PDB file of N, CA and C in Angstrom:
ATOM      1  N   MET T   1      26.106  -2.732  17.614  1.00 66.00           N
ATOM      2  CA  MET T   1      26.595  -1.928  18.674  1.00 66.00           C
ATOM      3  C   MET T   1      27.242  -2.451  19.288  1.00 66.00           C
ATOM      4  N   GLU T   2      28.086  -2.013  20.025  1.00 74.00           N
ATOM      5  CA  GLU T   2      29.367  -2.589  20.851  1.00 74.00           C
ATOM      6  C   GLU T   2      29.066  -2.884  22.274  1.00 74.00           C
ATOM      7  N   ARG T   3      28.721  -4.110  22.922  1.00 75.00           N
ATOM      8  CA  ARG T   3      28.443  -4.844  24.001  1.00 75.00           C
ATOM      9  C   ARG T   3      29.357  -5.299  24.904  1.00 75.00           C
ATOM     10  N   LYS T   4      29.122  -4.644  26.179  1.00 81.00           N
ATOM     11  CA  LYS T   4      30.289  -4.598  27.255  1.00 81.00           C
ATOM     12  C   LYS T   4      30.029  -5.330  28.279  1.00 81.00           C
ATOM     13  N   THR T   5      30.614  -5.849  28.967  1.00 86.00           N
ATOM     14  CA  THR T   5      30.466  -7.199  30.240  1.00 86.00           C
ATOM     15  C   THR T   5      30.531  -5.944  31.233  1.00 86.00           C
ATOM     16  N   ARG T   6      29.679  -6.359  32.273  1.00 88.00           N
ATOM     17  CA  ARG T   6      30.052  -5.328  33.483  1.00 88.00           C
ATOM     18  C   ARG T   6      29.869  -6.262  34.733  1.00 88.00           C
ATOM     19  N   THR T   7      30.077  -6.321  35.971  1.00 92.00           N
ATOM     20  CA  THR T   7      29.588  -7.461  36.724  1.00 92.00           C
ATOM     21  C   THR T   7      28.793  -6.576  37.847  1.00 92.00           C
ATOM     22  N   ARG T   8      28.204  -7.604  38.706  1.00 93.00           N
ATOM     23  CA  ARG T   8      27.633  -6.854  39.591  1.00 93.00           C
ATOM     24  C   ARG T   8      27.372  -8.258  40.644  1.00 93.00           C
ATOM     25  N   PRO T   9      27.772  -7.496  42.106  1.00 95.00           N
ATOM     26  CA  PRO T   9      27.340  -8.738  43.296  1.00 95.00           C
ATOM     27  C   PRO T   9      26.029  -9.653  43.072  1.00 95.00           C
ATOM     28  N   ALA T  10      26.142 -10.748  43.443  1.00 95.00           N
ATOM     29  CA  ALA T  10      25.466 -11.859  43.176  1.00 95.00           C
ATOM     30  C   ALA T  10      24.199 -11.508  44.497  1.00 95.00           C
ATOM     31  N   THR T  11      22.944 -11.623  44.280  1.00 95.00           N
ATOM     32  CA  THR T  11      21.710 -11.320  45.061  1.00 95.00           C
ATOM     33  C   THR T  11      21.332 -12.459  46.031  1.00 95.00           C
ATOM     34  N   SER T  12      20.759 -12.697  47.066  1.00 95.00           N
ATOM     35  CA  SER T  12      20.718 -13.639  47.882  1.00 95.00           C
ATOM     36  C   SER T  12      19.996 -14.405  47.518  1.00 95.00           C
ATOM     37  N   ALA T  13      18.857 -14.391  46.583  1.00 95.00           N
ATOM     38  CA  ALA T  13      17.916 -15.322  45.305  1.00 95.00           C
ATOM     39  C   ALA T  13      18.782 -15.804  44.715  1.00 95.00           C
ATOM     40  N   GLU T  14      19.616 -15.257  43.942  1.00 94.00           N
ATOM     41  CA  GLU T  14      20.756 -16.000  43.074  1.00 94.00           C
ATOM     42  C   GLU T  14      21.761 -17.364  43.986  1.00 94.00           C
ATOM     43  N   ARG T  15      21.852 -16.610  44.847  1.00 95.00           N
ATOM     44  CA  ARG T  15      22.729 -16.958  45.561  1.00 95.00           C
ATOM     45  C   ARG T  15      21.771 -18.705  46.392  1.00 95.00           C
ATOM     46  N   LEU T  16      21.020 -18.384  46.806  1.00 96.00           N
ATOM     47  CA  LEU T  16      19.809 -19.606  47.221  1.00 96.00           C
ATOM     48  C   LEU T  16      19.457 -20.551  46.630  1.00 96.00           C
ATOM     49  N   ALA T  17      19.438 -20.043  44.612  1.00 95.00           N
ATOM     50  CA  ALA T  17      18.723 -20.983  43.457  1.00 95.00           C
ATOM     51  C   ALA T  17      20.080 -21.611  43.551  1.00 95.00           C
ATOM     52  N   ALA T  18      21.210 -21.356  43.537  1.00 95.00           N
ATOM     53  CA  ALA T  18      22.747 -22.175  43.179  1.00 95.00           C
ATOM     54  C   ALA T  18      22.458 -22.863  44.144  1.00 95.00           C
ATOM     55  N   ARG T  19      22.299 -22.661  45.622  1.00 95.00           N
ATOM     56  CA  ARG T  19      22.828 -23.744  46.370  1.00 95.00           C
ATOM     57  C   ARG T  19      21.939 -24.782  46.235  1.00 95.00           C
ATOM     58  N   MET T  20      20.314 -24.311  46.026  1.00 96.00           N
ATOM     59  CA  MET T  20      18.978 -25.510  45.434  1.00 96.00           C
ATOM     60  C   MET T  20      19.257 -26.609  44.390  1.00 96.00           C
ATOM     61  N   LEU T  21      19.976 -25.785  43.515  1.00 96.00           N
ATOM     62  CA  LEU T  21      20.585 -26.713  42.056  1.00 96.00           C
ATOM     63  C   LEU T  21      21.758 -27.356  42.683  1.00 96.00           C
ATOM     64  N   GLY T  22      22.683 -27.386  43.783  1.00 96.00           N
ATOM     65  CA  GLY T  22      23.648 -27.895  44.067  1.00 96.00           C
ATOM     66  C   GLY T  22      24.713 -27.523  43.192  1.00 96.00           C
ATOM     67  N   LYS T  23      24.981 -26.159  42.415  1.00 95.00           N
ATOM     68  CA  LYS T  23      26.054 -25.362  42.154  1.00 95.00           C
ATOM     69  C   LYS T  23      26.616 -24.394  42.980  1.00 95.00           C
ATOM     70  N   PRO T  24      27.821 -24.240  42.819  1.00 95.00           N
ATOM     71  CA  PRO T  24      28.203 -23.197  43.815  1.00 95.00           C
ATOM     72  C   PRO T  24      27.950 -21.832  43.962  1.00 95.00           C
ATOM     73  N   GLU T  25      28.093 -20.964  45.062  1.00 94.00           N
ATOM     74  CA  GLU T  25      27.338 -19.890  45.100  1.00 94.00           C
ATOM     75  C   GLU T  25      28.377 -18.788  44.229  1.00 94.00           C
ATOM     76  N   PRO T  26      27.237 -17.841  43.099  1.00 93.00           N
ATOM     77  CA  PRO T  26      28.477 -16.974  42.328  1.00 93.00           C
ATOM     78  C   PRO T  26      28.639 -15.729  43.644  1.00 93.00           C
ATOM     79  N   GLU T  27      29.951 -15.221  43.389  1.00 93.00           N
ATOM     80  CA  GLU T  27      30.251 -13.816  44.060  1.00 93.00           C
ATOM     81  C   GLU T  27      30.068 -13.014  43.226  1.00 93.00           C
ATOM     82  N   GLU T  28      30.030 -12.689  41.919  1.00 94.00           N
ATOM     83  CA  GLU T  28      29.670 -11.975  41.525  1.00 94.00           C
ATOM     84  C   GLU T  28      28.704 -12.287  39.653  1.00 94.00           C
ATOM     85  N   ILE T  29      28.126 -11.554  39.499  1.00 92.00           N
ATOM     86  CA  ILE T  29      27.541 -12.040  38.042  1.00 92.00           C
ATOM     87  C   ILE T  29      27.880 -11.277  36.839  1.00 92.00           C
ATOM     88  N   GLU T  30      27.971 -11.893  36.220  1.00 92.00           N
ATOM     89  CA  GLU T  30      28.410 -10.866  34.217  1.00 92.00           C
ATOM     90  C   GLU T  30      26.838 -10.463  33.737  1.00 92.00           C
ATOM     91  N   LEU T  31      26.694  -9.000  33.560  1.00 90.00           N
ATOM     92  CA  LEU T  31      25.930  -8.878  32.604  1.00 90.00           C
ATOM     93  C   LEU T  31      26.531  -8.077  31.375  1.00 90.00           C
ATOM     94  N   GLU T  32      25.920  -8.669  29.819  1.00 88.00           N
ATOM     95  CA  GLU T  32      26.066  -7.921  28.869  1.00 88.00           C
ATOM     96  C   GLU T  32      25.551  -6.602  28.810  1.00 88.00           C
ATOM     97  N   ALA T  33      25.779  -5.142  28.587  1.00 87.00           N
ATOM     98  CA  ALA T  33      25.334  -4.141  28.985  1.00 87.00           C
ATOM     99  C   ALA T  33      26.218  -3.444  27.277  1.00 87.00           C
ATOM    100  N   THR T  34      25.050  -2.413  27.104  1.00 85.00           N
ATOM    101  CA  THR T  34      24.956  -1.366  25.766  1.00 85.00           C
ATOM    102  C   THR T  34      25.125  -0.309  26.373  1.00 85.00           C
ATOM    103  N   PRO T  35      26.062   0.773  26.316  1.00 87.00           N
ATOM    104  CA  PRO T  35      25.627   1.939  26.694  1.00 87.00           C
ATOM    105  C   PRO T  35      24.478   2.548  25.889  1.00 87.00           C
ATOM    106  N   SER T  36      24.001   3.561  26.979  1.00 89.00           N
ATOM    107  CA  SER T  36      22.408   4.315  26.481  1.00 89.00           C
ATOM    108  C   SER T  36      22.989   5.059  25.513  1.00 89.00           C
ATOM    109  N   ALA T  37      23.993   5.577  25.085  1.00 89.00           N
ATOM    110  CA  ALA T  37      24.564   6.483  24.354  1.00 89.00           C
ATOM    111  C   ALA T  37      24.204   5.640  22.914  1.00 89.00           C
ATOM    112  N   GLN T  38      24.815   4.796  22.967  1.00 88.00           N
ATOM    113  CA  GLN T  38      24.665   4.047  21.621  1.00 88.00           C
ATOM    114  C   GLN T  38      23.163   3.514  21.511  1.00 88.00           C
ATOM    115  N   LEU T  39      22.664   3.346  22.547  1.00 87.00           N
ATOM    116  CA  LEU T  39      20.870   2.881  22.097  1.00 87.00           C
ATOM    117  C   LEU T  39      20.329   4.254  21.661  1.00 87.00           C
ATOM    118  N   HIS T  40      20.449   5.331  22.124  1.00 91.00           N
ATOM    119  CA  HIS T  40      20.076   6.343  21.586  1.00 91.00           C
ATOM    120  C   HIS T  40      20.275   7.085  20.182  1.00 91.00           C
ATOM    121  N   ALA T  41      21.600   7.018  20.082  1.00 90.00           N
ATOM    122  CA  ALA T  41      21.845   6.773  18.614  1.00 90.00           C
ATOM    123  C   ALA T  41      21.571   6.101  17.563  1.00 90.00           C
ATOM    124  N   ALA T  42      21.087   5.235  18.090  1.00 89.00           N
ATOM    125  CA  ALA T  42      20.637   3.674  16.785  1.00 89.00           C
ATOM    126  C   ALA T  42      19.049   4.578  17.256  1.00 89.00           C
ATOM    127  N   ARG T  43      18.459   4.446  17.626  1.00 89.00           N
ATOM    128  CA  ARG T  43      17.130   4.852  17.717  1.00 89.00           C
ATOM    129  C   ARG T  43      16.808   6.254  17.033  1.00 89.00           C
ATOM    130  N   LEU T  44      17.420   6.907  16.897  1.00 91.00           N
ATOM    131  CA  LEU T  44      17.183   8.462  16.255  1.00 91.00           C
ATOM    132  C   LEU T  44      17.590   8.095  14.740  1.00 91.00           C
ATOM    133  N   THR T  45      18.895   7.143  14.716  1.00 92.00           N
ATOM    134  CA  THR T  45      19.356   7.084  13.081  1.00 92.00           C
ATOM    135  C   THR T  45      18.505   6.126  12.412  1.00 92.00           C
ATOM    136  N   ALA T  46      17.551   5.087  13.168  1.00 89.00           N
ATOM    137  CA  ALA T  46      17.143   4.007  12.609  1.00 89.00           C
ATOM    138  C   ALA T  46      15.670   5.070  11.901  1.00 89.00           C
ATOM    139  N   PRO T  47      15.485   4.576  10.594  1.00 88.00           N
ATOM    140  CA  PRO T  47      13.715   4.848   9.875  1.00 88.00           C
ATOM    141  C   PRO T  47      12.866   4.713  10.477  1.00 88.00           C
ATOM    142  N   ARG T  48      12.046   5.593  10.382  1.00 85.00           N
ATOM    143  CA  ARG T  48      10.402   5.386  10.852  1.00 85.00           C
ATOM    144  C   ARG T  48       9.871   4.579  10.272  1.00 85.00           C
ATOM    145  N   GLU T  49       8.791   3.724  10.859  1.00 84.00           N
ATOM    146  CA  GLU T  49       8.090   2.861  10.370  1.00 84.00           C
ATOM    147  C   GLU T  49       6.804   4.268   9.826  1.00 84.00           C
ATOM    148  N   SER T  50       6.167   4.113   8.796  1.00 81.00           N
ATOM    149  CA  SER T  50       4.971   4.532   8.572  1.00 81.00           C
ATOM    150  C   SER T  50       3.689   4.194   9.120  1.00 81.00           C
ATOM    151  N   ALA T  51       2.902   4.987   9.859  1.00 79.00           N
ATOM    152  CA  ALA T  51       1.167   4.674  10.397  1.00 79.00           C
ATOM    153  C   ALA T  51       0.473   4.669   8.942  1.00 79.00           C
ATOM    154  N   LYS T  52       0.978   4.662   7.969  1.00 81.00           N
ATOM    155  CA  LYS T  52      -0.112   4.871   6.679  1.00 81.00           C
ATOM    156  C   LYS T  52       0.180   2.759   6.181  1.00 81.00           C
ATOM    157  N   PRO T  53      -0.639   2.550   5.655  1.00 82.00           N
ATOM    158  CA  PRO T  53      -0.491   1.078   5.551  1.00 82.00           C
ATOM    159  C   PRO T  53      -0.225   1.058   4.096  1.00 82.00           C
ATOM    160  N   LYS T  54       0.488   0.078   3.871  1.00 84.00           N
ATOM    161  CA  LYS T  54       0.894  -0.209   2.151  1.00 84.00           C
ATOM    162  C   LYS T  54       0.362  -0.366   1.016  1.00 84.00           C
ATOM    163  N   GLY T  55       0.309   0.238  -0.028  1.00 86.00           N
ATOM    164  CA  GLY T  55      -1.005   0.193  -0.963  1.00 86.00           C
ATOM    165  C   GLY T  55      -2.077   1.433  -0.976  1.00 86.00           C
ATOM    166  N   MET T  56      -2.173   1.988   0.346  1.00 85.00           N
ATOM    167  CA  MET T  56      -3.097   3.104   0.404  1.00 85.00           C
ATOM    168  C   MET T  56      -2.450   4.379  -0.466  1.00 85.00           C
ATOM    169  N   GLN T  57      -3.285   5.018  -0.417  1.00 86.00           N
ATOM    170  CA  GLN T  57      -3.324   6.290  -1.388  1.00 86.00           C
ATOM    171  C   GLN T  57      -2.908   7.298  -0.212  1.00 86.00           C
ATOM    172  N   THR T  58      -2.007   8.099  -0.237  1.00 86.00           N
ATOM    173  CA  THR T  58      -1.990   9.207   1.213  1.00 86.00           C
ATOM    174  C   THR T  58      -2.854  10.137   0.924  1.00 86.00           C
ATOM    175  N   GLY T  59      -3.729  10.699   0.189  1.00 86.00           N
ATOM    176  CA  GLY T  59      -4.761  11.418   0.129  1.00 86.00           C
ATOM    177  C   GLY T  59      -5.965  10.450   1.289  1.00 86.00           C
ATOM    178  N   ASP T  60      -6.081   9.629   0.480  1.00 84.00           N
ATOM    179  CA  ASP T  60      -7.359   8.294   1.399  1.00 84.00           C
ATOM    180  C   ASP T  60      -6.560   8.244   2.880  1.00 84.00           C
ATOM    181  N   TRP T  61      -5.972   8.169   3.270  1.00 83.00           N
ATOM    182  CA  TRP T  61      -5.682   8.199   4.357  1.00 83.00           C
ATOM    183  C   TRP T  61      -5.574   9.129   5.245  1.00 83.00           C
ATOM    184  N   TYR T  62      -5.167  10.464   4.922  1.00 85.00           N
ATOM    185  CA  TYR T  62      -5.361  11.432   5.540  1.00 85.00           C
ATOM    186  C   TYR T  62      -6.765  11.733   5.813  1.00 85.00           C
ATOM    187  N   ALA T  63      -7.650  11.889   4.290  1.00 83.00           N
ATOM    188  CA  ALA T  63      -9.060  11.615   4.967  1.00 83.00           C
ATOM    189  C   ALA T  63      -9.843  10.692   5.785  1.00 83.00           C
ATOM    190  N   ILE T  64      -9.246   9.221   6.147  1.00 83.00           N
ATOM    191  CA  ILE T  64      -9.506   8.400   6.795  1.00 83.00           C
ATOM    192  C   ILE T  64      -9.579   9.280   8.240  1.00 83.00           C
ATOM    193  N   ARG T  65      -8.160   9.892   8.440  1.00 81.00           N
ATOM    194  CA  ARG T  65      -7.858  10.590   9.490  1.00 81.00           C
ATOM    195  C   ARG T  65      -8.922  11.405   9.952  1.00 81.00           C
ATOM    196  N   ALA T  66      -9.043  12.153   9.051  1.00 84.00           N
ATOM    197  CA  ALA T  66      -9.776  13.337   9.613  1.00 84.00           C
ATOM    198  C   ALA T  66     -11.625  13.055   9.736  1.00 84.00           C
ATOM    199  N   LEU T  67     -12.167  11.842   9.231  1.00 78.00           N
ATOM    200  CA  LEU T  67     -13.413  11.681   9.537  1.00 78.00           C
ATOM    201  C   LEU T  67     -13.082  10.783  11.067  1.00 78.00           C
ATOM    202  N   GLY T  68     -12.009  10.496  11.775  1.00 75.00           N
ATOM    203  CA  GLY T  68     -11.916  10.003  12.752  1.00 75.00           C
ATOM    204  C   GLY T  68     -12.062   8.242  12.705  1.00 75.00           C
ATOM    205  N   GLY T  69     -11.325   7.843  11.428  1.00 68.00           N
ATOM    206  CA  GLY T  69     -11.202   6.199  11.323  1.00 68.00           C
ATOM    207  C   GLY T  69     -12.281   5.974  10.137  1.00 68.00           C
ATOM    208  N   GLU T  70     -13.283   6.573  10.297  1.00 63.00           N
ATOM    209  CA  GLU T  70     -14.045   5.910   9.167  1.00 63.00           C
ATOM    210  C   GLU T  70     -13.799   5.950   8.050  1.00 63.00           C
ATOM    211  N   ALA T  71     -13.832   5.178   6.546  1.00 60.00           N
ATOM    212  CA  ALA T  71     -13.167   5.262   5.443  1.00 60.00           C
ATOM    213  C   ALA T  71     -14.378   5.971   4.507  1.00 60.00           C
ATOM    214  N   PRO T  72     -14.259   6.995   3.539  1.00 54.00           N
ATOM    215  CA  PRO T  72     -15.090   8.190   3.167  1.00 54.00           C
ATOM    216  C   PRO T  72     -16.103   7.112   2.042  1.00 54.00           C
ATOM    217  N   ASP T  73     -16.869   7.830   1.567  1.00 60.00           N
ATOM    218  CA  ASP T  73     -18.074   7.406   0.889  1.00 60.00           C
ATOM    219  C   ASP T  73     -17.497   7.235  -0.730  1.00 60.00           C
ATOM    220  N   PRO T  74     -17.276   6.083  -1.333  1.00 61.00           N
ATOM    221  CA  PRO T  74     -16.421   5.789  -2.961  1.00 61.00           C
ATOM    222  C   PRO T  74     -17.478   7.213  -3.548  1.00 61.00           C
ATOM    223  N   ALA T  75     -16.602   8.054  -4.589  1.00 58.00           N
ATOM    224  CA  ALA T  75     -17.089   8.971  -5.449  1.00 58.00           C
ATOM    225  C   ALA T  75     -17.919   8.009  -6.693  1.00 58.00           C
ATOM    226  N   ALA T  76     -19.316   8.633  -6.679  1.00 47.00           N
ATOM    227  CA  ALA T  76     -19.972   8.027  -7.724  1.00 47.00           C
ATOM    228  C   ALA T  76     -20.194   8.111  -9.251  1.00 47.00           C
TER     229      ALA T  76
END
């Protein structure tokens, strides 16, 4: 993803913290920002994780969900 640098004015807390640390007071603060359209696109194209644990049969998983989270009785 592409990251852009944006600036904003320094807050009074940031200026006070700089004074307390003996550093020069910042006029502007640089922030790295990713456009929201890129974040949404990445979220939509990312593979979804399965709710079913690995190694569990699909039929067993649906049976457990249908019973409210309880494991079915083993077949005799």
